[in-house]
Every structure is written in C-alpha cells, then in structure tokens.
Tab-separated table of C-alpha atoms in Angstrom:
chain	number	residue	atom	x	y	z
A	26	MET	CA	-8.271	14.069	18.032
A	27	VAL	CA	-6.164	11.488	16.252
A	28	GLN	CA	-7.613	7.867	16.782
A	29	LYS	CA	-5.176	5.750	18.394
A	30	ILE	CA	-4.493	1.925	17.610
A	31	LYS	CA	-3.128	0.241	20.758
A	32	ILE	CA	-0.361	-2.386	19.916
A	33	GLY	CA	1.013	-5.289	21.787
A	34	ILE	CA	4.315	-6.778	20.621
A	35	ILE	CA	5.304	-10.439	21.330
A	36	GLY	CA	8.964	-11.036	20.799
A	37	ALA	CA	11.563	-8.412	21.536
A	38	GLY	CA	14.503	-9.610	19.490
A	39	ARG	CA	15.816	-7.786	16.573
A	40	ILE	CA	12.761	-7.833	14.293
A	41	GLY	CA	10.385	-7.023	17.312
A	42	LYS	CA	12.499	-3.976	18.109
A	43	ILE	CA	12.536	-2.893	14.467
A	44	HIS	CA	8.651	-3.028	14.215
A	45	ALA	CA	8.374	-1.240	17.621
A	46	ASP	CA	10.602	1.726	16.431
A	47	ASN	CA	8.575	1.788	13.132
A	48	LEU	CA	5.303	1.997	14.868
A	49	LEU	CA	6.444	4.679	17.149
A	50	ARG	CA	6.737	6.884	14.131
A	51	LEU	CA	3.204	6.872	13.491
A	52	PRO	CA	0.861	9.409	15.443
A	53	GLN	CA	-2.037	6.999	15.293
A	54	VAL	CA	-0.316	4.229	17.206
A	55	GLU	CA	0.452	3.628	20.849
A	56	ILE	CA	2.492	0.619	21.976
A	57	ALA	CA	0.840	-0.486	25.106
A	58	ALA	CA	2.986	-3.379	25.952
A	59	ILE	CA	5.683	-5.717	24.817
A	60	SER	CA	6.385	-9.306	25.968
A	61	ASP	CA	9.381	-11.492	25.752
A	62	LEU	CA	10.247	-14.915	27.613
A	63	PHE	CA	13.594	-13.373	28.376
A	64	ALA	CA	12.395	-9.966	29.430
A	65	ASN	CA	14.969	-8.452	31.744
A	66	ALA	CA	16.196	-5.037	33.073
A	67	GLU	CA	17.746	-4.218	29.765
A	68	LEU	CA	14.617	-4.731	27.853
A	69	GLU	CA	12.673	-2.608	30.420
A	70	ALA	CA	15.186	0.242	29.939
A	71	TRP	CA	14.790	-0.049	26.212
A	72	ALA	CA	11.128	0.118	26.539
A	73	ALA	CA	11.124	3.035	29.002
A	74	GLU	CA	13.150	5.113	26.587
A	75	ARG	CA	10.337	4.605	24.054
A	76	GLY	CA	7.392	5.187	26.537
A	77	ILE	CA	6.212	1.589	26.391
A	78	ALA	CA	4.751	1.155	29.826
A	79	THR	CA	4.412	-2.549	30.179
A	80	VAL	CA	7.111	-5.160	29.821
A	81	THR	CA	6.096	-8.776	30.651
A	82	LYS	CA	7.085	-12.401	30.085
A	83	ASP	CA	3.433	-13.223	29.795
A	84	SER	CA	2.157	-13.120	26.308
A	85	ALA	CA	-1.256	-14.402	27.325
A	86	ALA	CA	-1.725	-11.466	29.560
A	87	LEU	CA	-0.859	-9.121	26.758
A	88	ILE	CA	-3.345	-10.842	24.360
A	89	ALA	CA	-6.060	-10.742	27.034
A	90	ASP	CA	-5.590	-6.931	27.768
A	91	PRO	CA	-8.849	-5.403	26.469
A	92	ALA	CA	-7.112	-2.019	25.694
A	93	ILE	CA	-4.915	-3.730	22.999
A	94	ASP	CA	-6.364	-3.705	19.395
A	95	ALA	CA	-3.692	-5.545	17.591
A	96	ILE	CA	-0.749	-7.916	18.260
A	97	PHE	CA	2.556	-8.011	16.413
A	98	ILE	CA	3.951	-11.533	16.596
A	99	CYS	CA	7.723	-11.342	16.229
A	100	SER	CA	8.632	-14.486	18.362
A	101	SER	CA	9.936	-17.647	17.106
A	102	THR	CA	8.239	-19.543	14.312
A	103	ASP	CA	7.052	-22.440	16.607
A	104	THR	CA	5.064	-20.016	18.650
A	105	HIS	CA	3.313	-18.366	15.707
A	106	VAL	CA	0.168	-20.527	15.302
A	107	PRO	CA	-0.862	-20.889	18.966
A	108	LEU	CA	-0.318	-17.114	19.310
A	109	ILE	CA	-2.353	-16.292	16.177
A	110	LYS	CA	-5.166	-18.563	17.522
A	111	GLN	CA	-5.051	-16.879	20.855
A	112	ALA	CA	-4.996	-13.402	19.410
A	113	ALA	CA	-7.879	-14.206	16.997
A	114	GLU	CA	-10.067	-15.742	19.669
A	115	ALA	CA	-9.456	-12.577	21.765
A	116	GLY	CA	-10.559	-10.519	18.697
A	117	LYS	CA	-7.169	-8.927	18.034
A	118	HIS	CA	-5.986	-7.932	14.526
A	119	ILE	CA	-2.605	-9.607	13.875
A	120	PHE	CA	0.635	-8.923	12.134
A	121	CYS	CA	2.818	-12.011	12.095
A	122	GLU	CA	6.348	-12.529	10.711
A	123	LYS	CA	7.019	-15.209	8.260
A	124	PRO	CA	6.686	-18.071	7.976
A	125	VAL	CA	3.362	-18.836	9.901
A	126	SER	CA	4.642	-22.361	10.681
A	127	MET	CA	6.716	-25.101	9.264
A	128	THR	CA	3.683	-27.273	8.718
A	129	LEU	CA	0.937	-26.696	6.127
A	130	SER	CA	-1.772	-28.049	8.290
A	131	GLN	CA	-0.970	-25.895	11.251
A	132	THR	CA	-0.832	-22.646	8.950
A	133	GLU	CA	-4.206	-23.801	7.523
A	134	GLU	CA	-5.478	-24.016	11.244
A	135	ALA	CA	-4.227	-20.432	11.775
A	136	VAL	CA	-5.609	-19.024	8.777
A	137	GLU	CA	-9.032	-20.669	9.551
A	138	ALA	CA	-8.927	-19.344	13.087
A	139	VAL	CA	-8.474	-15.780	11.702
A	140	GLN	CA	-11.242	-16.095	9.313
A	141	LYS	CA	-13.575	-17.445	11.824
A	142	ALA	CA	-12.869	-14.634	14.278
A	143	GLY	CA	-13.244	-12.051	11.518
A	144	VAL	CA	-9.945	-10.186	12.366
A	145	LYS	CA	-7.235	-9.068	10.021
A	146	LEU	CA	-4.013	-10.937	9.518
A	147	GLN	CA	-1.056	-9.487	7.846
A	148	ILE	CA	2.089	-11.446	7.078
A	149	GLY	CA	5.572	-9.987	7.147
A	150	PHE	CA	6.511	-10.401	3.469
A	151	ASN	CA	8.166	-6.991	3.508
A	152	ARG	CA	9.660	-7.171	0.048
A	153	ARG	CA	6.364	-6.443	-1.542
A	154	PHE	CA	6.693	-3.032	-0.185
A	155	ASP	CA	10.257	-2.334	-1.628
A	156	HIS	CA	10.167	0.624	-3.867
A	157	ASN	CA	11.955	-1.227	-6.658
A	158	PHE	CA	9.825	-4.336	-6.717
A	159	LYS	CA	6.662	-2.370	-6.270
A	160	ARG	CA	7.462	-0.497	-9.553
A	161	ILE	CA	7.902	-3.620	-11.430
A	162	ARG	CA	4.660	-4.847	-10.195
A	163	GLU	CA	2.997	-1.692	-11.282
A	164	HIS	CA	4.381	-2.130	-14.850
A	165	VAL	CA	3.059	-5.781	-14.923
A	166	GLU	CA	-0.332	-4.641	-13.919
A	167	GLN	CA	-0.395	-1.680	-16.345
A	168	GLY	CA	0.546	-4.022	-19.256
A	169	THR	CA	3.753	-2.120	-20.061
A	170	ILE	CA	5.664	-5.274	-20.751
A	171	GLY	CA	2.713	-7.159	-22.175
A	172	GLU	CA	1.987	-10.809	-21.312
A	173	THR	CA	4.444	-12.145	-18.679
A	174	HIS	CA	6.658	-14.934	-19.923
A	175	ILE	CA	9.630	-15.195	-17.485
A	176	ILE	CA	10.338	-14.118	-13.910
A	177	LYS	CA	13.953	-14.235	-12.749
A	178	ILE	CA	14.718	-13.607	-9.117
A	179	THR	CA	18.295	-13.662	-7.564
A	180	SER	CA	18.622	-13.506	-3.714
A	181	ARG	CA	21.901	-14.072	-2.150
A	182	ASP	CA	22.953	-13.471	1.461
A	183	PRO	CA	26.310	-11.781	2.179
A	184	ASN	CA	27.200	-14.348	4.878
A	185	PRO	CA	25.785	-17.610	5.984
A	186	PRO	CA	23.993	-17.901	9.289
A	187	HIS	CA	25.411	-19.668	12.379
A	188	LYS	CA	24.702	-23.266	13.219
A	189	ASP	CA	22.175	-22.760	15.903
A	190	TYR	CA	20.108	-20.863	13.535
A	191	ILE	CA	20.424	-23.205	10.649
A	192	LYS	CA	19.269	-26.105	12.931
A	193	VAL	CA	15.782	-24.358	13.555
A	194	SER	CA	15.427	-22.338	10.397
A	195	GLY	CA	13.297	-24.799	8.501
A	196	GLY	CA	15.832	-24.898	5.647
A	197	ILE	CA	16.769	-22.657	2.719
A	198	PHE	CA	13.403	-22.947	0.950
A	199	MET	CA	11.204	-22.165	4.047
A	200	ASP	CA	13.577	-19.651	5.685
A	201	MET	CA	15.233	-17.844	2.847
A	202	MET	CA	13.630	-18.589	-0.672
A	203	ILE	CA	10.150	-18.219	0.848
A	204	HIS	CA	10.381	-14.436	0.440
A	205	ASP	CA	11.184	-15.080	-3.328
A	206	PHE	CA	8.319	-17.518	-3.660
A	207	ASP	CA	5.931	-14.728	-2.432
A	208	MET	CA	7.666	-12.295	-4.638
A	209	ALA	CA	7.247	-14.577	-7.618
A	210	ARG	CA	3.447	-14.775	-7.076
A	211	PHE	CA	3.218	-11.114	-6.388
A	212	LEU	CA	5.053	-10.276	-9.737
A	213	ALA	CA	3.312	-12.823	-11.790
A	214	GLY	CA	-0.282	-12.133	-10.531
A	215	SER	CA	-0.662	-15.914	-10.863
A	216	GLU	CA	-0.515	-18.940	-8.638
A	217	VAL	CA	2.253	-21.455	-9.010
A	218	GLU	CA	1.322	-24.910	-10.266
A	219	GLU	CA	4.509	-26.805	-10.496
A	220	VAL	CA	7.961	-26.520	-8.878
A	221	PHE	CA	11.307	-28.264	-9.739
A	222	ALA	CA	14.181	-27.462	-7.256
A	223	GLN	CA	17.868	-28.597	-7.063
A	224	GLY	CA	20.348	-27.698	-4.312
A	225	ASN	CA	23.682	-28.499	-3.068
A	226	VAL	CA	26.088	-27.669	-0.188
A	227	LEU	CA	28.868	-25.698	-1.743
A	228	ILE	CA	29.726	-23.203	1.043
A	229	ASP	CA	29.947	-24.764	4.487
A	230	PRO	CA	29.545	-28.539	5.475
A	231	VAL	CA	27.550	-27.365	8.389
A	232	PHE	CA	24.547	-27.072	6.204
A	233	ALA	CA	24.818	-30.809	5.350
A	234	GLU	CA	25.153	-31.709	9.156
A	235	CYS	CA	21.772	-29.747	9.540
A	236	ASP	CA	20.183	-31.529	6.616
A	237	ASP	CA	20.045	-28.281	4.717
A	238	LEU	CA	21.433	-26.668	1.544
A	239	ASP	CA	23.312	-23.547	1.071
A	240	THR	CA	22.846	-23.109	-2.799
A	241	ALA	CA	19.647	-23.741	-4.567
A	242	ILE	CA	17.850	-23.085	-7.885
A	243	VAL	CA	14.117	-23.499	-8.416
A	244	THR	CA	12.014	-23.274	-11.593
A	245	LEU	CA	8.361	-22.448	-11.301
A	246	ARG	CA	5.395	-23.038	-13.735
A	247	PHE	CA	2.514	-20.656	-13.235
A	248	GLN	CA	-1.097	-21.275	-13.868
A	249	ASN	CA	-1.062	-18.376	-16.507
A	250	GLY	CA	1.746	-20.253	-18.358
A	251	ALA	CA	4.642	-17.971	-17.226
A	252	LEU	CA	7.861	-19.560	-16.126
A	253	GLY	CA	10.020	-18.497	-13.124
A	254	VAL	CA	13.626	-19.044	-12.053
A	255	ILE	CA	14.910	-18.284	-8.539
A	256	ASP	CA	18.448	-18.644	-7.415
A	257	ASN	CA	19.601	-18.465	-3.712
A	258	SER	CA	22.965	-18.559	-2.136
A	259	ARG	CA	23.892	-18.305	1.413
A	260	GLN	CA	27.115	-16.388	0.737
A	261	ALA	CA	27.856	-13.740	-1.887
A	262	VAL	CA	31.219	-12.332	-1.059
A	263	TYR	CA	30.444	-9.048	-2.627
A	264	GLY	CA	27.390	-8.296	-0.451
A	265	TYR	CA	23.582	-8.663	-0.326
A	266	ASP	CA	22.542	-9.473	-3.888
A	267	GLN	CA	18.792	-8.794	-4.610
A	268	ARG	CA	17.684	-8.506	-8.242
A	269	VAL	CA	14.491	-9.101	-10.168
A	270	GLU	CA	13.501	-9.231	-13.815
A	271	VAL	CA	9.992	-9.723	-15.480
A	272	PHE	CA	10.274	-10.268	-19.157
A	273	GLY	CA	7.141	-10.235	-21.368
A	274	SER	CA	5.814	-10.041	-24.801
A	275	LYS	CA	6.364	-6.225	-25.074
A	276	GLY	CA	9.662	-5.841	-23.023
A	277	SER	CA	10.966	-6.315	-19.669
A	278	ALA	CA	11.173	-4.699	-16.275
A	279	ALA	CA	14.185	-5.088	-13.972
A	280	ALA	CA	15.584	-4.037	-10.645
A	281	THR	CA	19.148	-4.107	-9.768
A	282	ASN	CA	20.735	-3.868	-6.384
A	283	ASP	CA	20.519	-0.759	-3.995
A	284	HIS	CA	23.802	0.782	-3.192
A	285	PRO	CA	24.978	3.261	-0.578
A	286	ASN	CA	25.484	5.781	-3.244
A	287	THR	CA	25.623	5.948	-7.000
A	288	ALA	CA	29.315	7.174	-7.173
A	289	GLU	CA	31.478	5.333	-9.695
A	290	ILE	CA	35.220	5.831	-9.635
A	291	SER	CA	36.900	5.306	-12.992
A	292	THR	CA	40.876	5.242	-13.194
A	293	ALA	CA	43.559	3.453	-15.288
A	294	GLU	CA	43.174	0.549	-12.870
A	295	GLY	CA	39.560	0.056	-13.440
A	296	ILE	CA	36.011	1.186	-12.518
A	297	VAL	CA	34.965	0.819	-9.017
A	298	ARG	CA	31.734	1.385	-7.046
A	299	ASP	CA	30.440	0.474	-3.553
A	300	LYS	CA	29.234	-2.876	-2.807
A	301	PRO	CA	25.410	-3.251	-2.470
A	302	LEU	CA	23.786	-2.373	0.965
A	303	HIS	CA	25.117	-4.845	3.333
A	304	PHE	CA	22.032	-7.003	4.419
A	305	PHE	CA	18.263	-6.940	4.798
A	306	LEU	CA	17.930	-4.494	7.499
A	307	GLU	CA	19.756	-1.916	5.389
A	308	ARG	CA	18.316	-3.090	1.963
A	309	TYR	CA	14.645	-3.304	3.041
A	310	ASN	CA	14.487	-0.647	5.852
A	311	ALA	CA	11.938	1.514	3.970
A	312	ALA	CA	9.855	-1.526	3.116
A	313	TYR	CA	9.683	-2.458	6.833
A	314	VAL	CA	8.410	1.084	7.552
A	315	GLU	CA	5.763	0.890	4.778
A	316	GLU	CA	4.512	-2.435	5.662
A	317	THR	CA	3.871	-1.303	9.165
A	318	GLN	CA	2.176	1.877	8.037
A	319	LEU	CA	-0.227	0.117	5.608
A	320	PHE	CA	-1.206	-2.460	8.350
A	321	ILE	CA	-2.176	0.403	10.592
A	322	GLU	CA	-4.058	2.132	7.755
A	323	ALA	CA	-6.000	-1.123	7.038
A	324	LEU	CA	-7.043	-1.153	10.729
A	325	LEU	CA	-8.112	2.447	10.809
A	326	LEU	CA	-9.934	2.436	7.528
A	327	ASP	CA	-11.135	-1.093	7.742
A	328	LYS	CA	-9.410	-2.139	4.403
A	329	LYS	CA	-7.900	-5.316	3.347
A	330	VAL	CA	-4.293	-5.892	4.351
A	331	LYS	CA	-1.859	-6.095	1.523
A	332	VAL	CA	-0.494	-9.607	2.344
A	333	ASP	CA	-2.663	-11.985	4.126
A	334	GLY	CA	-2.988	-15.655	5.422
A	335	HIS	CA	-3.748	-16.870	2.013
A	336	ASP	CA	-0.336	-15.522	0.753
A	337	ALA	CA	1.505	-17.038	3.659
A	338	LEU	CA	-0.027	-20.542	3.002
A	339	GLN	CA	0.705	-20.280	-0.839
A	340	ALA	CA	4.381	-19.488	-0.226
A	341	GLU	CA	4.652	-22.158	2.327
A	342	ARG	CA	3.090	-24.676	-0.080
A	343	ILE	CA	5.613	-23.694	-2.811
A	344	ALA	CA	8.519	-24.133	-0.227
A	345	ARG	CA	7.188	-27.561	0.691
A	346	ALA	CA	6.994	-28.662	-2.956
A	347	ALA	CA	10.597	-27.345	-3.412
A	348	LYS	CA	11.834	-29.451	-0.636
A	349	LEU	CA	10.025	-32.441	-1.913
A	350	SER	CA	11.341	-31.872	-5.456
A	351	VAL	CA	15.018	-32.034	-4.205
A	352	LYS	CA	14.210	-35.250	-2.212
A	353	LEU	CA	12.292	-36.923	-5.058
A	354	ARG	CA	14.542	-35.451	-7.861
A	355	ARG	CA	11.660	-34.569	-9.952
A	356	PRO	CA	9.098	-31.689	-10.585
A	357	VAL	CA	6.269	-31.550	-7.999
A	358	LYS	CA	2.819	-30.153	-8.602
A	359	LEU	CA	1.274	-28.273	-5.729
A	360	SER	CA	-1.830	-30.316	-6.300
A	361	GLU	CA	0.174	-33.351	-5.155
A	362	LEU	CA	1.257	-31.997	-1.786
A	363	HIS	CA	-1.513	-33.617	0.295
A	364	GLU	CA	-0.772	-37.051	-1.101
A	365	LEU	CA	2.999	-36.713	-0.833
A	366	THR	CA	2.918	-35.394	2.799
C-alpha cells in the first residue's frame, strides 16, 4: 500500500491552487483540507471537484488537525512567519512561498522555530528546478566550464503589476529580483559578500508613487571571487525574458528563453519566431511540479529539502543590501546589514 502524506493548504489564491493541482498528481499525497480567509461557495465547489473534503476560513484549525502531516503556506507574505511558527510548533513539515517575510529578524525567528521543532521547511524558489537552469548548475558542479568568473542573469516581466500589488509587494528587490538572488547563489555555489544596486522608474510613475523601482541592475561579489550581474525590468514588450549565463575559465554555459515552439519563419521580409512563453506560470510550469514532487519525496524518505530556510534568509539579506545600496548610493557588504538596519 502506498504511504500517504496528508497535506493542508493555507491560501487558495492562484499559487495555492497551482500547488493543489500539482499535489493531486502524486499518488502518495492526499489533500486533507484547504483554508482561506475568503473561502466561499465557489472555493468549496473547486475543492469538491478535486476531492478535498474540508474547506475552512480557520487556518489554526487546519494546523491543529493531527491527521495533517505537512502545510503548504500560500497566503500573503505578512502571514508567513506566524503560520510557520504555528505549524512548526504543531510538528508539521512546511512548504512556504517566498519571501518568508519582509524583515530579516522575522525570517530569522521563523527559521529558528523550524530548527527547534525539527521539522522540514522548503521555500518556493521554483526556478532552481527549471530544466535549463538545473543543467547549467550541473555543468558548474562538474567543472565543465572551469572556475566560475561571471554570472549574468536577465529577468524581465511582460507587463507591470497593478498598483494594489506594488504597494504591498516589498519592492522590486524583495518581490522580483529575490528569485534571481537565489539563482545567483545556486549557480555560483558561493555566498554573496557585497552588493551594488542601481535603479530607476522608466516604465510607469506609479512605481515612484509606491516608493519602488521598475528597472534595476545589481552587481554581486561572491565569496569565491566570482562576479555577478542581474538586470530586472517590469516590462519587456516582447514577453517574459529569462536568461542566464555562467562564464568560467574553461568556457561558458548559457540558457536562453523557452518558446511555445522552435519554428522559425524566414521570408524576404525577415525572420520571425514566436515570442517567449508568456509569463511565469507558463515558463516555470514544470519547475512548480518538480519542486512539489521533491518536497514530498523529502518527507517520505526523510531527506533534506532542496531549498531551505537558510536559502530564504540569504536571498532576503541580498535583497535588503540591494535596497540599502540604492538608498546609500554605494556598495553594501552583507556583513554591514545589522549595523545599517
């Protein structure tokens, strides 16, 4: 008989429903309950179609349920830390979307609570599981390209988010580039020691109204001596732009954009191909599936999760340093963070 991991999901928005559908693919998983502050008849119907028996507004009751083994936290960022603490205290393993919080001290508290309880915590840095980026990481680990010298990451959204989202997002470094900070650490196999960031509002003045940026470039210095460059834009008119290159002493490894197909039409007027896959749900669909599968595997086999609370904290520290760098107009060492905040 297949061992079943019973899951409770907190937060039934877009990402919560994606995780639910991905979990339901796995024969070792049963979704026992889903909670959302705005649970209604529509959510109940959605859950019933998927065989999810319990829909509630009470996340505490879900966490307290002794039948549930693990919690997926897919609610708003401001709820992550208290929910992680509650779940850890209840002995539940945890999958939490990024970022853990907007404040380093709160994230540190959450990580400490998990360590104290001895439960597993995986963070939703799904890009680590992308087929292209994983392959680059493999070549770095295998020494194919020699000693890493430069890491270049481009990440540009097809359209900017709406104002209501911008106001609570935490800013471009914490909301958007945090994925790239994690990817930079993942590819480098080294921690970041210094950050220099520059940014501007070039797309929509609404970002300035929200004390945010829509365009940014960050340079990184890693402890192993490698250098990194990340560029972000909230609007690329040609689609979702996701590219990575690692350059080393023996060569380079690069990943270009994924497209709906590889057809290229050549005529006298020019050469045309389809735009990149539209946005993150399309581009990283398989990565969302794999991160879920590997989390469940870690629970079943009592293995370490692939991306944990330490990874979350390090990415948030880099994001905080980038924000300070823009404010101070100078490079910021991660060792300075406690004295600057």
